[in-house]
Tab-separated table of C-alpha atoms and ligand atoms in Angstrom:
chain	number	residue	atom	x	y	z
L	1	MET	CA	8.366	22.095	6.864
L	2	THR	CA	7.263	18.823	8.501
L	3	ALA	CA	9.933	17.231	10.704
L	4	HIS	CA	10.612	13.559	10.016
L	5	ALA	CA	11.873	10.953	12.449
L	6	VAL	CA	15.101	9.204	11.398
L	7	LEU	CA	13.384	5.878	12.046
L	8	SER	CA	9.961	6.376	10.491
L	9	ALA	CA	7.097	3.931	10.899
L	10	SER	CA	6.615	3.815	7.118
L	11	GLY	CA	10.292	2.897	6.664
L	12	ALA	CA	10.300	0.216	9.384
L	13	HIS	CA	9.907	-2.639	6.886
L	14	ARG	CA	13.289	-1.452	5.551
L	15	TRP	CA	15.297	-0.422	8.641
L	16	LEU	CA	14.284	-3.545	10.596
L	17	PRO	CA	15.961	-5.983	8.161
L	18	CYS	CA	18.630	-3.479	6.951
L	19	THR	CA	19.605	-1.493	10.051
L	20	PRO	CA	22.071	1.008	8.475
L	21	SER	CA	19.580	1.996	5.726
L	22	ALA	CA	17.814	4.835	7.601
L	23	ARG	CA	21.029	6.777	8.263
L	24	LEU	CA	22.199	6.147	4.699
L	25	GLU	CA	18.863	7.336	3.277
L	26	ALA	CA	19.125	10.527	5.344
L	27	THR	CA	22.219	11.487	3.284
L	28	LEU	CA	20.326	11.170	-0.018
L	29	PRO	CA	17.694	13.444	-1.612
L	30	ASP	CA	14.038	12.532	-1.216
L	31	ASN	CA	12.703	12.635	-4.764
L	32	ARG	CA	8.975	12.754	-4.101
L	33	SER	CA	6.838	11.446	-6.904
L	34	GLU	CA	3.595	12.972	-8.164
L	35	TYR	CA	1.877	9.842	-6.827
L	36	ALA	CA	3.048	10.721	-3.303
L	37	ASP	CA	1.614	14.251	-3.676
L	38	GLU	CA	-1.641	12.793	-5.006
L	39	GLY	CA	-1.752	10.536	-1.935
L	40	THR	CA	-1.235	13.513	0.370
L	41	LEU	CA	-4.134	15.350	-1.284
L	42	ALA	CA	-6.433	12.308	-0.998
L	43	HIS	CA	-5.421	12.016	2.678
L	44	SER	CA	-6.405	15.647	3.254
L	45	ILE	CA	-9.829	15.037	1.683
L	46	GLY	CA	-10.293	11.898	3.801
L	47	GLU	CA	-9.193	13.766	6.920
L	48	LEU	CA	-11.735	16.541	6.282
L	49	LYS	CA	-14.560	13.992	5.879
L	50	LEU	CA	-13.593	12.083	9.024
L	51	ARG	CA	-13.163	15.268	11.071
L	52	LYS	CA	-16.611	16.464	10.072
L	53	GLN	CA	-18.159	13.121	10.949
L	54	PHE	CA	-16.360	12.329	14.195
L	55	VAL	CA	-14.165	15.086	15.578
L	56	GLU	CA	-15.502	18.619	15.205
L	57	PRO	CA	-18.814	20.101	14.161
L	58	ILE	CA	-18.165	21.778	10.810
L	59	SER	CA	-20.998	23.759	9.230
L	60	ALA	CA	-22.068	22.694	5.737
L	61	ARG	CA	-20.771	25.988	4.386
L	62	THR	CA	-17.311	25.692	5.957
L	63	TYR	CA	-17.066	22.066	4.872
L	64	LYS	CA	-17.970	22.968	1.297
L	65	SER	CA	-15.452	25.768	1.148
L	66	ARG	CA	-12.642	23.595	2.622
L	67	LEU	CA	-13.456	20.810	0.178
L	68	LYS	CA	-13.547	23.266	-2.721
L	69	LYS	CA	-10.041	24.443	-1.838
L	70	LEU	CA	-8.758	20.877	-1.935
L	71	GLN	CA	-10.626	20.221	-5.196
L	72	ALA	CA	-8.873	23.207	-6.773
L	73	ASP	CA	-5.531	21.392	-6.467
L	74	PRO	CA	-4.244	20.477	-9.961
L	75	LEU	CA	-3.688	16.904	-8.755
L	76	TYR	CA	-7.363	16.534	-7.765
L	77	ASN	CA	-9.257	13.710	-9.436
L	78	PRO	CA	-12.981	12.962	-8.877
L	79	GLU	CA	-12.010	9.370	-8.036
L	80	MET	CA	-10.648	10.762	-4.745
L	81	GLU	CA	-14.247	11.384	-3.653
L	82	SER	CA	-15.391	7.768	-3.971
L	83	CYS	CA	-12.136	6.494	-2.412
L	84	THR	CA	-12.371	8.775	0.619
L	85	ASP	CA	-16.118	8.063	0.942
L	86	PHE	CA	-15.202	4.393	1.121
L	87	TYR	CA	-12.656	5.183	3.865
L	88	LEU	CA	-15.267	7.206	5.770
L	89	ASP	CA	-17.815	4.364	5.428
L	90	TYR	CA	-15.300	1.854	6.753
L	91	VAL	CA	-14.504	3.935	9.852
L	92	SER	CA	-18.237	4.617	10.348
L	93	GLN	CA	-18.965	0.864	10.286
L	94	ILE	CA	-16.361	0.335	13.006
L	95	ALA	CA	-17.830	3.150	15.107
L	96	LEU	CA	-21.399	1.854	14.661
L	97	GLN	CA	-20.570	-1.644	15.894
L	98	TYR	CA	-20.293	-0.299	19.459
L	99	PRO	CA	-23.266	0.418	21.742
L	100	SER	CA	-21.928	3.894	22.569
L	101	ALA	CA	-19.901	6.398	20.570
L	102	PRO	CA	-16.195	5.460	20.503
L	103	HIS	CA	-13.365	7.969	20.686
L	104	VAL	CA	-12.094	8.720	17.169
L	105	ALA	CA	-8.793	10.522	16.579
L	106	VAL	CA	-7.875	11.653	13.076
L	107	GLU	CA	-4.345	12.361	11.745
L	108	ARG	CA	-2.958	11.961	15.249
L	109	LYS	CA	0.767	12.350	15.944
L	110	LEU	CA	1.804	9.145	17.707
L	111	HIS	CA	5.079	8.826	19.607
L	112	PHE	CA	6.694	5.422	20.047
L	113	THR	CA	9.992	6.633	21.479
L	114	GLY	CA	9.730	4.053	24.268
L	115	TYR	CA	10.510	1.408	21.640
L	116	VAL	CA	12.274	3.256	18.818
L	117	PRO	CA	14.627	6.198	19.540
L	118	GLU	CA	13.161	9.659	18.794
L	119	ALA	CA	10.427	8.123	16.686
L	120	PHE	CA	6.923	9.330	15.888
L	121	GLY	CA	4.457	9.132	13.049
L	122	THR	CA	0.985	10.280	12.096
L	123	GLY	CA	-1.779	7.730	12.493
L	124	ASP	CA	-4.543	8.341	9.936
L	125	CYS	CA	-7.309	7.187	12.257
L	126	VAL	CA	-7.430	5.680	15.741
L	127	VAL	CA	-10.701	4.394	17.211
L	128	LEU	CA	-11.023	3.440	20.886
L	129	HIS	CA	-13.869	1.794	22.673
L	130	ASP	CA	-13.477	0.076	26.045
L	131	SER	CA	-10.805	-2.643	25.562
L	132	ASN	CA	-10.587	-2.308	21.761
L	133	LEU	CA	-8.042	-0.216	19.906
L	134	HIS	CA	-8.429	0.194	16.132
L	135	VAL	CA	-5.604	1.601	14.037
L	136	ILE	CA	-6.668	2.416	10.480
L	137	ASP	CA	-4.389	3.528	7.685
L	138	TYR	CA	-5.600	4.949	4.359
L	139	LYS	CA	-3.480	4.283	1.292
L	140	HIS	CA	-4.361	5.987	-1.987
L	141	GLY	CA	-1.739	4.261	-4.155
L	142	LYS	CA	-2.734	1.386	-6.393
L	143	GLY	CA	0.692	0.183	-7.549
L	144	VAL	CA	1.564	-2.027	-4.587
L	145	PRO	CA	-1.143	-3.763	-2.500
L	146	VAL	CA	-0.256	-3.394	1.197
L	147	SER	CA	-1.245	-5.997	3.771
L	148	ALA	CA	-1.928	-5.273	7.447
L	149	PHE	CA	-0.583	-8.723	8.408
L	150	GLU	CA	2.625	-8.350	10.460
L	151	ASN	CA	3.009	-4.877	8.978
L	152	PRO	CA	5.642	-3.040	11.095
L	153	GLN	CA	4.231	0.392	10.212
L	154	MET	CA	0.860	-0.598	11.663
L	155	LEU	CA	2.482	-2.253	14.683
L	156	LEU	CA	4.446	0.920	15.453
L	157	TYR	CA	1.335	3.097	15.120
L	158	ALA	CA	-0.470	0.644	17.417
L	159	LEU	CA	2.352	0.930	19.986
L	160	GLY	CA	2.161	4.728	19.735
L	161	ALA	CA	-1.615	4.669	20.218
L	162	TYR	CA	-1.257	2.276	23.141
L	163	LEU	CA	1.304	4.552	24.832
L	164	GLU	CA	-1.010	7.530	24.274
L	165	TYR	CA	-4.306	6.016	25.401
L	166	SER	CA	-3.595	3.110	27.758
L	167	LEU	CA	-4.105	5.275	30.844
L	168	LEU	CA	-7.623	6.143	29.695
L	169	TYR	CA	-8.715	2.841	28.104
L	170	PRO	CA	-8.201	-0.750	29.374
L	171	ILE	CA	-6.869	-1.842	25.952
L	172	GLU	CA	-6.732	-5.607	25.448
L	173	THR	CA	-6.994	-6.058	21.688
L	174	VAL	CA	-5.563	-4.098	18.793
L	175	LYS	CA	-7.251	-4.288	15.388
L	176	MET	CA	-5.248	-2.963	12.477
L	177	ALA	CA	-6.653	-2.194	9.043
L	178	ILE	CA	-5.300	-0.811	5.788
L	179	VAL	CA	-7.926	0.764	3.557
L	180	GLN	CA	-6.677	0.852	-0.050
L	181	PRO	CA	-9.835	1.379	-2.130
L	182	ARG	CA	-8.093	1.599	-5.507
L	183	VAL	CA	-6.700	-1.894	-4.959
L	184	SER	CA	-9.465	-3.695	-3.093
L	185	GLN	CA	-12.947	-3.142	-1.722
L	186	GLU	CA	-11.968	-5.297	1.235
L	187	PRO	CA	-9.596	-3.543	3.618
L	188	SER	CA	-6.750	-5.713	4.846
L	189	GLU	CA	-7.303	-6.445	8.554
L	190	TRP	CA	-5.274	-8.085	11.300
L	191	GLU	CA	-5.764	-8.219	15.044
L	192	MET	CA	-3.680	-9.312	18.027
L	193	PRO	CA	-3.816	-9.286	21.834
L	194	ILE	CA	-2.087	-6.263	23.328
L	195	ALA	CA	0.403	-8.552	25.152
L	196	ASP	CA	1.681	-9.793	21.756
L	197	LEU	CA	2.014	-6.234	20.494
L	198	LEU	CA	4.061	-5.228	23.542
L	199	ALA	CA	6.234	-8.355	23.198
L	200	TRP	CA	6.895	-7.421	19.561
L	201	GLY	CA	7.817	-3.903	20.698
L	202	GLU	CA	10.345	-5.348	23.163
L	203	SER	CA	11.788	-7.633	20.492
L	204	ILE	CA	12.601	-4.758	18.120
L	205	LYS	CA	14.181	-2.454	20.738
L	206	PRO	CA	17.802	-3.626	20.181
L	207	ILE	CA	17.312	-3.574	16.381
L	208	ALA	CA	15.952	-0.030	16.555
L	209	GLN	CA	18.955	1.060	18.669
L	210	LYS	CA	21.286	-0.338	16.029
L	211	ALA	CA	19.322	1.321	13.230
L	212	PHE	CA	19.333	4.667	15.042
L	213	ALA	CA	23.115	4.462	15.365
L	214	GLY	CA	23.413	3.468	11.676
L	215	GLU	CA	25.112	0.218	12.656
L	216	GLY	CA	24.759	-3.343	11.425
L	217	GLU	CA	24.900	-5.043	8.043
L	218	TYR	CA	23.304	-3.854	4.827
L	219	VAL	CA	20.791	-6.516	3.869
L	220	ALA	CA	19.113	-6.358	0.464
L	221	GLY	CA	15.750	-7.823	-0.458
L	222	ASP	CA	12.212	-6.849	-1.468
L	223	HIS	CA	12.351	-4.007	1.040
L	224	CYS	CA	14.905	-2.143	-1.158
L	225	ARG	CA	12.124	-1.181	-3.566
L	226	PHE	CA	11.470	2.347	-2.252
L	227	CYS	CA	14.816	2.883	-0.495
L	228	ARG	CA	16.435	6.162	-1.520
L	229	ALA	CA	19.711	4.257	-1.961
L	230	ARG	CA	18.167	1.606	-4.200
L	231	SER	CA	20.077	2.645	-7.360
L	232	LEU	CA	23.425	3.200	-5.673
L	233	CYS	CA	23.479	0.686	-2.866
L	234	ARG	CA	26.421	-1.693	-2.954
L	235	ALA	CA	24.653	-4.375	-0.939
L	236	ARG	CA	21.821	-4.390	-3.460
L	237	ALA	CA	24.283	-4.663	-6.337
L	238	VAL	CA	25.952	-7.583	-4.580
L	239	PHE	CA	22.542	-9.120	-4.065
L	240	CYS	CA	21.596	-8.710	-7.742
L	241	LEU	CA	24.816	-9.294	-9.583
L	242	GLU	CA	28.079	-10.415	-8.141
L	243	PRO	CA	28.111	-11.808	-4.648
L	244	GLU	CA	31.689	-13.001	-4.877
L	245	ARG	CA	33.248	-9.731	-6.174
L	246	HIS	CA	31.545	-7.129	-3.980
L	247	GLN	CA	31.627	-8.603	-0.511
L	248	ARG	CA	32.920	-5.480	1.233
L	249	GLN	CA	30.237	-3.148	2.608
L	250	GLN	CA	32.167	0.135	2.407
L	251	PRO	CA	31.914	2.690	0.975
L	252	ALA	CA	28.126	2.454	1.197
L	253	LEU	CA	27.439	4.078	-2.176
L	254	LEU	CA	28.633	2.864	-5.575
L	255	ASN	CA	30.779	5.105	-7.803
L	256	LYS	CA	29.984	6.023	-11.434
L	257	ASP	CA	32.373	3.460	-12.975
L	258	GLU	CA	30.656	0.750	-11.023
L	259	LEU	CA	27.222	2.068	-12.054
L	260	GLY	CA	28.262	1.970	-15.753
L	261	ASP	CA	29.520	-1.563	-15.293
L	262	ILE	CA	26.285	-2.563	-13.577
L	263	LEU	CA	24.151	-1.103	-16.379
L	264	THR	CA	26.110	-3.058	-18.982
L	265	ARG	CA	25.824	-6.227	-16.956
L	266	ALA	CA	22.142	-5.532	-16.205
L	267	GLN	CA	21.288	-5.570	-19.925
L	268	VAL	CA	22.859	-8.974	-20.285
L	269	LEU	CA	21.288	-10.055	-17.026
L	270	ALA	CA	17.787	-8.864	-18.088
L	271	LYS	CA	17.865	-10.925	-21.285
L	272	TRP	CA	19.262	-13.921	-19.465
L	273	ALA	CA	16.654	-13.553	-16.694
L	274	LYS	CA	13.829	-13.533	-19.287
L	275	ASP	CA	15.081	-16.799	-20.744
L	276	VAL	CA	15.315	-18.323	-17.265
L	277	GLU	CA	11.825	-17.022	-16.427
L	278	ALA	CA	10.290	-18.564	-19.546
L	279	TYR	CA	12.046	-21.846	-18.796
L	280	CYS	CA	10.900	-21.853	-15.137
L	281	LEU	CA	7.293	-20.933	-16.046
L	282	ASN	CA	7.105	-23.909	-18.387
L	283	ALA	CA	8.722	-26.121	-15.744
L	284	CYS	CA	6.182	-25.023	-13.081
L	285	LEU	CA	3.278	-25.545	-15.495
L	286	GLY	CA	4.681	-28.989	-16.189
L	287	GLY	CA	4.545	-29.829	-12.490
L	288	GLU	CA	8.229	-29.324	-11.675
L	289	ASP	CA	9.333	-27.561	-8.501
L	290	ILE	CA	11.352	-24.340	-8.822
L	291	PRO	CA	12.255	-23.434	-5.195
L	292	GLY	CA	10.727	-20.077	-4.216
L	293	TRP	CA	8.500	-19.797	-7.304
L	294	LYS	CA	5.162	-20.962	-8.601
L	295	ALA	CA	3.002	-20.347	-11.680
L	296	VAL	CA	-0.260	-18.447	-11.140
L	297	GLU	CA	-2.864	-16.804	-13.325
L	298	GLY	CA	-1.774	-13.331	-14.379
L	299	ARG	CA	-3.929	-10.269	-14.114
L	300	GLY	CA	-7.246	-10.765	-15.919
L	301	SER	CA	-9.124	-8.195	-17.966
L	302	ARG	CA	-12.792	-7.143	-17.909
L	303	ILE	CA	-15.144	-6.703	-20.822
L	304	PHE	CA	-18.849	-5.873	-21.042
L	305	THR	CA	-21.055	-8.865	-21.651
L	306	ASP	CA	-23.304	-6.623	-23.801
L	307	GLN	CA	-21.997	-3.078	-24.126
L	308	ASP	CA	-25.207	-1.516	-25.451
L	309	ALA	CA	-27.311	-3.115	-22.704
L	310	ALA	CA	-24.856	-2.025	-19.997
L	311	PHE	CA	-24.762	1.585	-21.255
L	312	ASN	CA	-28.559	1.716	-21.622
L	313	TYR	CA	-28.814	0.513	-18.052
L	314	LEU	CA	-26.397	3.171	-16.840
L	315	VAL	CA	-28.339	5.897	-18.663
L	316	ALA	CA	-31.579	4.581	-17.147
L	317	ASN	CA	-29.882	4.929	-13.764
L	318	GLY	CA	-29.047	8.586	-14.186
L	319	ILE	CA	-25.591	8.394	-15.775
L	320	SER	CA	-25.424	10.975	-18.556
L	321	ASP	CA	-25.041	9.519	-22.040
L	322	ALA	CA	-22.394	12.151	-22.836
L	323	MET	CA	-20.236	10.989	-19.939
L	324	LEU	CA	-20.065	7.493	-21.353
L	325	TYR	CA	-18.552	8.334	-24.742
L	326	GLU	CA	-15.338	9.782	-25.969
L	327	ARG	CA	-14.236	9.081	-29.507
L	328	LYS	CA	-14.500	5.409	-28.737
L	329	PRO	CA	-16.479	3.606	-26.000
L	330	LEU	CA	-14.884	3.549	-22.551
L	331	THR	CA	-13.456	0.264	-21.371
L	332	ALA	CA	-14.813	-1.434	-18.238
L	333	PRO	CA	-11.924	-0.183	-16.044
L	334	ALA	CA	-12.418	3.361	-17.425
L	335	VAL	CA	-16.148	3.263	-16.562
L	336	GLU	CA	-15.209	2.053	-13.086
L	337	LYS	CA	-12.953	5.095	-12.706
L	338	LEU	CA	-15.773	7.363	-13.874
L	339	LEU	CA	-18.428	5.944	-11.531
L	340	GLY	CA	-16.370	4.977	-8.531
L	341	LYS	CA	-16.043	1.386	-7.374
L	342	ALA	CA	-19.309	1.225	-5.423
L	343	GLN	CA	-21.582	2.408	-8.229
L	344	TYR	CA	-19.655	0.376	-10.783
L	345	ARG	CA	-20.211	-2.754	-8.738
L	346	GLU	CA	-23.849	-1.990	-8.057
L	347	LEU	CA	-24.788	-1.099	-11.645
L	348	LEU	CA	-22.538	-3.398	-13.629
L	349	GLU	CA	-20.740	-6.145	-11.735
L	350	ASP	CA	-23.662	-7.132	-9.508
L	351	LYS	CA	-26.011	-7.211	-12.496
L	352	GLY	CA	-23.770	-9.503	-14.533
L	353	HIS	CA	-22.654	-6.886	-17.053
L	354	ILE	CA	-18.996	-7.635	-16.459
L	355	HIS	CA	-17.140	-10.740	-17.504
L	356	LYS	CA	-13.703	-11.118	-15.971
L	357	GLU	CA	-11.267	-12.940	-18.194
L	358	ALA	CA	-8.457	-14.955	-16.658
L	359	GLY	CA	-4.983	-13.582	-17.232
L	360	LYS	CA	-2.044	-15.374	-18.778
L	361	PRO	CA	0.039	-17.637	-16.513
L	362	THR	CA	2.756	-15.634	-14.775
L	363	LEU	CA	5.710	-16.679	-12.666
L	364	VAL	CA	5.730	-14.947	-9.253
L	365	PRO	CA	7.540	-15.397	-5.900
L	366	ALA	CA	6.022	-18.198	-3.778
L	367	LYS	CA	4.832	-15.700	-1.130
L	368	ASP	CA	2.396	-14.123	-3.663
L	369	LYS	CA	-1.174	-14.394	-2.354
L	370	ARG	CA	-2.594	-15.913	-5.545
L	371	GLU	CA	-3.191	-19.644	-5.635
L	372	ALA	CA	-0.768	-21.696	-7.697
L	373	ILE	CA	-2.105	-23.125	-10.964
L	374	LYS	CA	-2.436	-26.903	-10.747
L	375	SER	CA	0.050	-28.821	-12.838
L	376	GLN	CA	-0.880	-28.760	-16.535
L	377	SER	CA	0.953	-28.555	-19.809
L	378	ALA	CA	1.825	-25.137	-21.217
L	379	ALA	CA	-0.020	-26.105	-24.420
L	380	ASP	CA	-3.242	-26.617	-22.427
L	381	VAL	CA	-2.919	-23.283	-20.634
L	382	PHE	CA	-2.366	-21.265	-23.768
L	383	LYS	CA	-5.102	-23.176	-25.594
L	384	ASN	CA	-7.550	-22.280	-22.789
T	401	LIG	S1	18.901	-0.485	-1.001
T	401	LIG	FE1	20.673	-0.923	0.335
T	401	LIG	S2	20.439	0.430	2.063
T	401	LIG	FE2	18.473	0.368	1.031
T	401	LIG	S3	17.323	-1.251	2.081
T	401	LIG	FE3	18.343	-2.208	0.324
T	401	LIG	S4	20.284	-2.982	1.126
T	401	LIG	FE4	19.509	-1.547	2.622
């Protein structure tokens, strides 16, 4: 069984703002989802490809047999090949930018105990050349886009890599990247001077001490999303429902009566929230300011500009006709899944076979990356 640190790098976005959360989570079961297992399998495939390319000479036969074993996993999906190829290409591009071969470490255990008590994590890929340190993380999930910008998980891995390699390399700059091919073909990147990284490490030391001791205040927010206590946490209930009635922080977990009460209230709250949301969306579209919110275009959809022409083109490019049909024609996103993002882009998007339709206006938190829709009447938006 793999040992886990109490203060994990992946949980840092939670235990930094909510210091008692890590100790509380440790008392609750870890209900792993199938998505997490899928991610682990994709990581293993990516690791094998990177190892073969950069770390150890693996004969074609051994590589094939190791890959075959991974492909026999019931969670295996051919899309994992194109995603991990993309990851391999990205790391290869980084390696090729240097005049001599960099040092590449894959699935490396990184200790950052100097900053966070008894803490370690596994860095997917670390690349070192002269004064440059690259920390690259592969994410297979597509539900939540993850940014490298000010990402504490990446910062902790970078600190761990610095502690491990700074005696051998004169590291001056750290370049962090999150490769999430099912979300974007452009990995999220962020870089900083090593002095800033070390200053950040110093700044979190007292917070990490508190978190390790399970001390401090429960603080709810976006970071509660994957917390094991998210359904039972009193602080989150206070945050969502009744600030004035549930001020006390103890006991940390809610009881069943309270849960029943919350469910009843939540139904009322959900309906009420929808009404408020519709009102605020119209207000934003009308040019009014709702603090913390803005109206943006929702997710768009893709359709073929000429389905027959696109399919004929695919067939002419070696894609079997049989693969393109089920009982009804595949949608554009389904064809993308079949081909992999790169081939989809090359054969369809780049050749103008895909038209991307704008999505419906949606109300989102102001920190959302999408640009706000300029003031216009709701009637205009829906007409368009
Ligand atoms: S659910 Fe509770 S314990 Fe978990 S991060 Fe949120 S406030 Fe903290």
